[in-house]
Amino acid sequence: MEENKSNVRAVERALDILLCFNEKSEWAMTEIAEKVNLHKSTVHRMLATLEDRGFVTRDALSDRYRLGIRIWELSTHLSTSDDPAVMLLPEMERLRDMLGETISLYIRDGSERIRIQAVQSNQAVRRVAPVGARLPLYVGASSKVLIAFGGEHALRQLLDSADWPETIDKEAYAEQISQIRQSGYATSIEEREPGAAAVAAPIFNRAGRLAAALSVSGPSGRLTLEKMREQVPILIDTAKRMGTMLLEE
């Protein structure tokens, strides 16, 4: 029994190391050890095993680690038949061409939102949205959409979270969420990132359940509140069309 527990713990540690690459593409061994809170010798042994199996690769010059080819080999076997990140990409590209700004798709994961797909704007000055980024749920247009249409439990859980920032008034936030439910969309201007603005709408699947948040984002100097309100009908129409493409859960 103890041996089984040890084996499971080793797997958990190896997965924690791999998950570090969600945040950035390259890591030094000491950085990983600090991130996952493990001794350097333990991390070194695990990295050596992962490297031997092709899951990570080490740059001999910089002595930094990156994801290996085996990760990409595995990803080619992912089913794309019901993957919204793949299925909705053509509609996202169409929306980008119509509005000229960066388009992103977000889902909720616990106390965070994850960008699972993005189509970058073709404009010289644009908002770059890396896929896989994890962002807080209490700020940003997409976050507010995921909370507003994710059920009362989602709102209560967020407001009661120990991570809730003291600088944000809970009553004002709850009132804003109520208004978003009525209007069907959310906006944000420099809430999370200086110089950035976004407008987002919910995507509901065929069963009427919230599937994701669809957002348009760009520089706040170009994507003004007035401009975002002009884009809302197109955004909501696209989100509804996307929803018809998603199967019931």
mmCIF file of C-alpha atoms in Angstrom:
data_model
loop_
_atom_site.group_PDB
_atom_site.id
_atom_site.type_symbol
_atom_site.label_atom_id
_atom_site.label_comp_id
_atom_site.label_asym_id
_atom_site.label_seq_id
_atom_site.Cartn_x
_atom_site.Cartn_y
_atom_site.Cartn_z
ATOM 1 C CA MET A 1 0.000 0.000 0.000
ATOM 2 C CA GLU A 2 2.809 2.438 0.914
ATOM 3 C CA GLU A 3 4.553 1.637 -2.358
ATOM 4 C CA ASN A 4 1.364 2.474 -4.295
ATOM 5 C CA LYS A 5 1.042 5.789 -2.469
ATOM 6 C CA SER A 6 4.659 6.572 -3.282
ATOM 7 C CA ASN A 7 4.126 5.782 -6.958
ATOM 8 C CA VAL A 8 1.023 7.989 -7.114
ATOM 9 C CA ARG A 9 2.886 10.828 -5.413
ATOM 10 C CA ALA A 10 5.687 10.534 -7.959
ATOM 11 C CA VAL A 11 3.176 10.803 -10.791
ATOM 12 C CA GLU A 12 1.565 13.858 -9.152
ATOM 13 C CA ARG A 13 4.958 15.543 -8.845
ATOM 14 C CA ALA A 14 5.844 14.836 -12.458
ATOM 15 C CA LEU A 15 2.503 16.283 -13.586
ATOM 16 C CA ASP A 16 3.041 19.371 -11.419
ATOM 17 C CA ILE A 17 6.355 19.901 -13.198
ATOM 18 C CA LEU A 18 4.743 19.602 -16.622
ATOM 19 C CA LEU A 19 1.963 22.001 -15.621
ATOM 20 C CA CYS A 20 4.591 24.688 -14.954
ATOM 21 C CA PHE A 21 4.811 25.089 -18.734
ATOM 22 C CA ASN A 22 1.271 26.512 -18.735
ATOM 23 C CA GLU A 23 2.781 29.738 -17.390
ATOM 24 C CA LYS A 24 5.840 30.099 -19.620
ATOM 25 C CA SER A 25 7.660 28.101 -22.238
ATOM 26 C CA GLU A 26 11.106 27.837 -20.615
ATOM 27 C CA TRP A 27 12.197 27.092 -17.049
ATOM 28 C CA ALA A 28 15.453 26.650 -15.202
ATOM 29 C CA MET A 29 15.580 23.617 -12.926
ATOM 30 C CA THR A 30 15.880 25.827 -9.822
ATOM 31 C CA GLU A 31 12.823 27.834 -10.912
ATOM 32 C CA ILE A 32 10.758 24.663 -11.254
ATOM 33 C CA ALA A 33 11.903 23.426 -7.843
ATOM 34 C CA GLU A 34 10.776 26.680 -6.271
ATOM 35 C CA LYS A 35 7.492 26.676 -8.179
ATOM 36 C CA VAL A 36 6.451 23.135 -7.209
ATOM 37 C CA ASN A 37 8.031 23.361 -3.741
ATOM 38 C CA LEU A 38 10.280 20.323 -4.121
ATOM 39 C CA HIS A 39 13.954 19.755 -3.383
ATOM 40 C CA LYS A 40 16.272 20.448 -6.307
ATOM 41 C CA SER A 41 17.598 16.879 -6.345
ATOM 42 C CA THR A 42 14.047 15.501 -6.640
ATOM 43 C CA VAL A 43 13.199 17.858 -9.491
ATOM 44 C CA HIS A 44 16.487 17.054 -11.207
ATOM 45 C CA ARG A 45 15.714 13.306 -11.162
ATOM 46 C CA MET A 46 12.202 13.827 -12.464
ATOM 47 C CA LEU A 47 13.323 16.173 -15.217
ATOM 48 C CA ALA A 48 15.926 13.627 -16.259
ATOM 49 C CA THR A 49 13.212 10.954 -16.551
ATOM 50 C CA LEU A 50 10.852 13.280 -18.422
ATOM 51 C CA GLU A 51 13.681 14.244 -20.759
ATOM 52 C CA ASP A 52 14.566 10.607 -21.362
ATOM 53 C CA ARG A 53 10.926 9.903 -22.328
ATOM 54 C CA GLY A 54 10.729 12.972 -24.581
ATOM 55 C CA PHE A 55 8.271 14.993 -22.503
ATOM 56 C CA VAL A 56 10.780 17.795 -21.900
ATOM 57 C CA THR A 57 13.966 18.873 -23.599
ATOM 58 C CA ARG A 58 16.947 20.748 -22.156
ATOM 59 C CA ASP A 59 18.886 23.469 -23.944
ATOM 60 C CA ALA A 60 22.556 22.655 -23.296
ATOM 61 C CA LEU A 61 23.638 26.296 -23.672
ATOM 62 C CA SER A 62 21.076 27.978 -21.416
ATOM 63 C CA ASP A 63 20.435 24.903 -19.213
ATOM 64 C CA ARG A 64 16.708 25.619 -19.432
ATOM 65 C CA TYR A 65 13.888 23.180 -20.076
ATOM 66 C CA ARG A 66 11.101 23.268 -22.668
ATOM 67 C CA LEU A 67 8.284 20.880 -23.544
ATOM 68 C CA GLY A 68 9.466 17.977 -25.685
ATOM 69 C CA ILE A 69 8.193 16.468 -28.903
ATOM 70 C CA ARG A 70 6.262 13.715 -27.079
ATOM 71 C CA ILE A 71 3.764 16.323 -25.839
ATOM 72 C CA TRP A 72 2.983 17.361 -29.388
ATOM 73 C CA GLU A 73 2.749 13.752 -30.509
ATOM 74 C CA LEU A 74 0.114 13.101 -27.865
ATOM 75 C CA SER A 75 -1.814 16.254 -28.776
ATOM 76 C CA THR A 76 -2.333 15.008 -32.339
ATOM 77 C CA HIS A 77 -4.553 12.236 -30.949
ATOM 78 C CA LEU A 78 -6.950 14.601 -29.186
ATOM 79 C CA SER A 79 -10.522 14.274 -30.396
ATOM 80 C CA THR A 80 -11.609 17.433 -32.184
ATOM 81 C CA SER A 81 -15.188 16.398 -32.916
ATOM 82 C CA ASP A 82 -16.571 18.090 -29.778
ATOM 83 C CA ASP A 83 -13.694 20.380 -28.816
ATOM 84 C CA PRO A 84 -15.043 23.961 -28.778
ATOM 85 C CA ALA A 85 -11.532 25.382 -29.194
ATOM 86 C CA VAL A 86 -11.335 23.668 -32.595
ATOM 87 C CA MET A 87 -14.981 23.647 -33.613
ATOM 88 C CA LEU A 88 -15.528 27.370 -33.025
ATOM 89 C CA LEU A 89 -12.277 28.595 -34.580
ATOM 90 C CA PRO A 90 -13.767 29.423 -38.025
ATOM 91 C CA GLU A 91 -16.483 31.531 -36.385
ATOM 92 C CA MET A 92 -13.842 33.306 -34.291
ATOM 93 C CA GLU A 93 -11.827 34.094 -37.412
ATOM 94 C CA ARG A 94 -14.968 35.405 -39.100
ATOM 95 C CA LEU A 95 -15.689 37.657 -36.109
ATOM 96 C CA ARG A 96 -12.078 38.909 -36.104
ATOM 97 C CA ASP A 97 -12.377 39.833 -39.786
ATOM 98 C CA MET A 98 -15.640 41.666 -39.123
ATOM 99 C CA LEU A 99 -14.517 43.653 -36.077
ATOM 100 C CA GLY A 100 -10.761 43.884 -36.615
ATOM 101 C CA GLU A 101 -9.837 43.039 -33.025
ATOM 102 C CA THR A 102 -8.478 40.028 -31.132
ATOM 103 C CA ILE A 103 -11.059 37.331 -30.382
ATOM 104 C CA SER A 104 -10.747 34.968 -27.403
ATOM 105 C CA LEU A 105 -12.629 32.002 -26.001
ATOM 106 C CA TYR A 106 -12.623 31.374 -22.231
ATOM 107 C CA ILE A 107 -13.875 28.676 -19.899
ATOM 108 C CA ARG A 108 -14.015 28.636 -16.127
ATOM 109 C CA ASP A 109 -11.734 26.345 -14.131
ATOM 110 C CA GLY A 110 -12.307 26.709 -10.398
ATOM 111 C CA SER A 111 -11.330 30.212 -9.332
ATOM 112 C CA GLU A 112 -9.731 31.081 -12.676
ATOM 113 C CA ARG A 113 -10.620 31.433 -16.335
ATOM 114 C CA ILE A 114 -8.560 29.833 -19.082
ATOM 115 C CA ARG A 115 -8.147 31.131 -22.611
ATOM 116 C CA ILE A 116 -8.662 27.990 -24.685
ATOM 117 C CA GLN A 117 -8.570 29.638 -28.105
ATOM 118 C CA ALA A 118 -7.613 33.005 -29.596
ATOM 119 C CA VAL A 119 -7.490 34.684 -32.997
ATOM 120 C CA GLN A 120 -5.131 37.649 -33.059
ATOM 121 C CA SER A 121 -6.055 40.960 -34.642
ATOM 122 C CA ASN A 122 -4.304 41.789 -37.930
ATOM 123 C CA GLN A 123 -3.809 45.416 -36.906
ATOM 124 C CA ALA A 124 -0.321 46.717 -36.153
ATOM 125 C CA VAL A 125 -1.325 47.826 -32.646
ATOM 126 C CA ARG A 126 -3.238 44.942 -31.124
ATOM 127 C CA ARG A 127 -3.925 42.941 -28.024
ATOM 128 C CA VAL A 128 -1.930 39.688 -27.980
ATOM 129 C CA ALA A 129 -3.826 36.867 -26.278
ATOM 130 C CA PRO A 130 -1.749 33.724 -25.562
ATOM 131 C CA VAL A 131 -3.729 30.481 -25.512
ATOM 132 C CA GLY A 132 -3.568 28.612 -22.207
ATOM 133 C CA ALA A 133 -3.279 31.736 -20.054
ATOM 134 C CA ARG A 134 -4.990 31.545 -16.658
ATOM 135 C CA LEU A 135 -6.561 34.739 -15.375
ATOM 136 C CA PRO A 136 -8.477 35.767 -12.234
ATOM 137 C CA LEU A 137 -12.274 35.624 -12.217
ATOM 138 C CA TYR A 138 -12.978 38.876 -10.386
ATOM 139 C CA VAL A 139 -11.843 41.253 -13.162
ATOM 140 C CA GLY A 140 -12.280 41.380 -16.927
ATOM 141 C CA ALA A 141 -15.279 41.166 -19.235
ATOM 142 C CA SER A 142 -14.997 37.409 -19.829
ATOM 143 C CA SER A 143 -14.620 36.703 -16.105
ATOM 144 C CA LYS A 144 -17.790 38.627 -15.337
ATOM 145 C CA VAL A 145 -19.683 36.769 -18.063
ATOM 146 C CA LEU A 146 -18.565 33.387 -16.702
ATOM 147 C CA ILE A 147 -19.697 34.387 -13.209
ATOM 148 C CA ALA A 148 -22.930 36.113 -14.262
ATOM 149 C CA PHE A 149 -24.183 33.175 -16.311
ATOM 150 C CA GLY A 150 -22.535 30.384 -14.329
ATOM 151 C CA GLY A 151 -25.219 30.304 -11.631
ATOM 152 C CA GLU A 152 -25.652 31.900 -8.220
ATOM 153 C CA HIS A 153 -23.289 29.368 -6.664
ATOM 154 C CA ALA A 154 -20.431 30.601 -8.856
ATOM 155 C CA LEU A 155 -20.975 34.176 -7.689
ATOM 156 C CA ARG A 156 -21.264 33.201 -4.028
ATOM 157 C CA GLN A 157 -18.150 31.036 -4.221
ATOM 158 C CA LEU A 158 -16.158 33.879 -5.765
ATOM 159 C CA LEU A 159 -17.319 36.489 -3.252
ATOM 160 C CA ASP A 160 -16.489 34.159 -0.352
ATOM 161 C CA SER A 161 -13.055 33.306 -1.727
ATOM 162 C CA ALA A 162 -10.032 34.082 0.432
ATOM 163 C CA ASP A 163 -8.367 35.490 -2.698
ATOM 164 C CA TRP A 164 -10.976 38.207 -3.152
ATOM 165 C CA PRO A 165 -9.083 41.547 -3.396
ATOM 166 C CA GLU A 166 -9.928 44.129 -0.734
ATOM 167 C CA THR A 167 -9.831 46.881 -3.366
ATOM 168 C CA ILE A 168 -13.026 45.584 -5.038
ATOM 169 C CA ASP A 169 -16.325 46.288 -3.281
ATOM 170 C CA LYS A 170 -18.385 43.090 -3.126
ATOM 171 C CA GLU A 171 -21.788 44.779 -3.201
ATOM 172 C CA ALA A 172 -20.874 46.894 -6.221
ATOM 173 C CA TYR A 173 -19.504 43.801 -7.966
ATOM 174 C CA ALA A 174 -22.664 41.788 -7.262
ATOM 175 C CA GLU A 175 -24.785 44.641 -8.627
ATOM 176 C CA GLN A 176 -22.636 44.740 -11.751
ATOM 177 C CA ILE A 177 -23.139 40.994 -12.224
ATOM 178 C CA SER A 178 -26.905 41.496 -11.935
ATOM 179 C CA GLN A 179 -26.803 44.161 -14.655
ATOM 180 C CA ILE A 180 -24.742 41.867 -16.907
ATOM 181 C CA ARG A 181 -27.372 39.132 -16.566
ATOM 182 C CA GLN A 182 -29.998 41.589 -17.764
ATOM 183 C CA SER A 183 -27.986 43.073 -20.640
ATOM 184 C CA GLY A 184 -26.471 39.792 -21.828
ATOM 185 C CA TYR A 185 -22.888 41.059 -22.114
ATOM 186 C CA ALA A 186 -20.027 42.580 -20.104
ATOM 187 C CA THR A 187 -17.380 45.226 -20.765
ATOM 188 C CA SER A 188 -14.097 46.088 -19.105
ATOM 189 C CA ILE A 189 -11.679 48.960 -19.573
ATOM 190 C CA GLU A 190 -8.220 48.631 -18.021
ATOM 191 C CA GLU A 191 -9.557 46.438 -15.203
ATOM 192 C CA ARG A 192 -6.762 43.883 -15.396
ATOM 193 C CA GLU A 193 -4.276 45.331 -17.843
ATOM 194 C CA PRO A 194 -3.442 49.014 -18.481
ATOM 195 C CA GLY A 195 -4.344 50.125 -21.990
ATOM 196 C CA ALA A 196 -6.609 47.138 -22.713
ATOM 197 C CA ALA A 197 -10.373 46.909 -23.132
ATOM 198 C CA ALA A 198 -12.764 44.050 -23.843
ATOM 199 C CA VAL A 199 -16.401 43.150 -24.376
ATOM 200 C CA ALA A 200 -17.679 39.599 -23.845
ATOM 201 C CA ALA A 201 -20.852 37.553 -24.257
ATOM 202 C CA PRO A 202 -21.853 34.063 -23.079
ATOM 203 C CA ILE A 203 -22.023 31.006 -25.307
ATOM 204 C CA PHE A 204 -24.751 28.531 -24.295
ATOM 205 C CA ASN A 205 -24.834 25.006 -25.684
ATOM 206 C CA ARG A 206 -27.962 23.365 -27.114
ATOM 207 C CA ALA A 207 -29.087 22.403 -23.611
ATOM 208 C CA GLY A 208 -28.958 26.038 -22.537
ATOM 209 C CA ARG A 209 -25.927 25.560 -20.301
ATOM 210 C CA LEU A 210 -23.059 28.032 -20.229
ATOM 211 C CA ALA A 211 -20.222 26.628 -22.349
ATOM 212 C CA ALA A 212 -17.771 29.527 -22.641
ATOM 213 C CA ALA A 213 -17.296 33.274 -22.843
ATOM 214 C CA LEU A 214 -16.544 34.904 -26.193
ATOM 215 C CA SER A 215 -14.631 38.181 -26.073
ATOM 216 C CA VAL A 216 -13.400 40.962 -28.315
ATOM 217 C CA SER A 217 -10.357 42.797 -26.961
ATOM 218 C CA GLY A 218 -8.021 45.543 -28.079
ATOM 219 C CA PRO A 219 -6.293 48.780 -27.090
ATOM 220 C CA SER A 220 -8.563 50.940 -24.922
ATOM 221 C CA GLY A 221 -7.814 53.979 -27.070
ATOM 222 C CA ARG A 222 -9.390 52.252 -30.060
ATOM 223 C CA LEU A 223 -11.881 49.950 -28.352
ATOM 224 C CA THR A 224 -13.854 52.608 -26.497
ATOM 225 C CA LEU A 225 -17.043 51.945 -24.540
ATOM 226 C CA GLU A 226 -19.068 53.449 -27.382
ATOM 227 C CA LYS A 227 -17.288 51.227 -29.918
ATOM 228 C CA MET A 228 -17.847 48.118 -27.802
ATOM 229 C CA ARG A 229 -21.564 48.849 -27.508
ATOM 230 C CA GLU A 230 -21.742 49.111 -31.294
ATOM 231 C CA GLN A 231 -20.132 45.667 -31.559
ATOM 232 C CA VAL A 232 -22.440 43.967 -29.031
ATOM 233 C CA PRO A 233 -25.174 42.873 -31.515
ATOM 234 C CA ILE A 234 -22.574 41.226 -33.767
ATOM 235 C CA LEU A 235 -20.862 39.599 -30.784
ATOM 236 C CA ILE A 236 -24.083 38.221 -29.314
ATOM 237 C CA ASP A 237 -25.261 36.977 -32.709
ATOM 238 C CA THR A 238 -21.962 35.131 -33.201
ATOM 239 C CA ALA A 239 -22.134 33.657 -29.685
ATOM 240 C CA LYS A 240 -25.654 32.349 -30.367
ATOM 241 C CA ARG A 241 -24.545 30.793 -33.652
ATOM 242 C CA MET A 242 -21.606 29.161 -31.888
ATOM 243 C CA GLY A 243 -23.938 27.747 -29.256
ATOM 244 C CA THR A 244 -25.958 25.872 -31.860
ATOM 245 C CA MET A 245 -22.775 24.060 -32.829
ATOM 246 C CA LEU A 246 -22.146 22.709 -29.327
ATOM 247 C CA LEU A 247 -23.733 19.430 -28.288
ATOM 248 C CA GLU A 248 -25.673 19.008 -25.058
ATOM 249 C CA GLU A 249 -23.557 17.879 -22.112
#
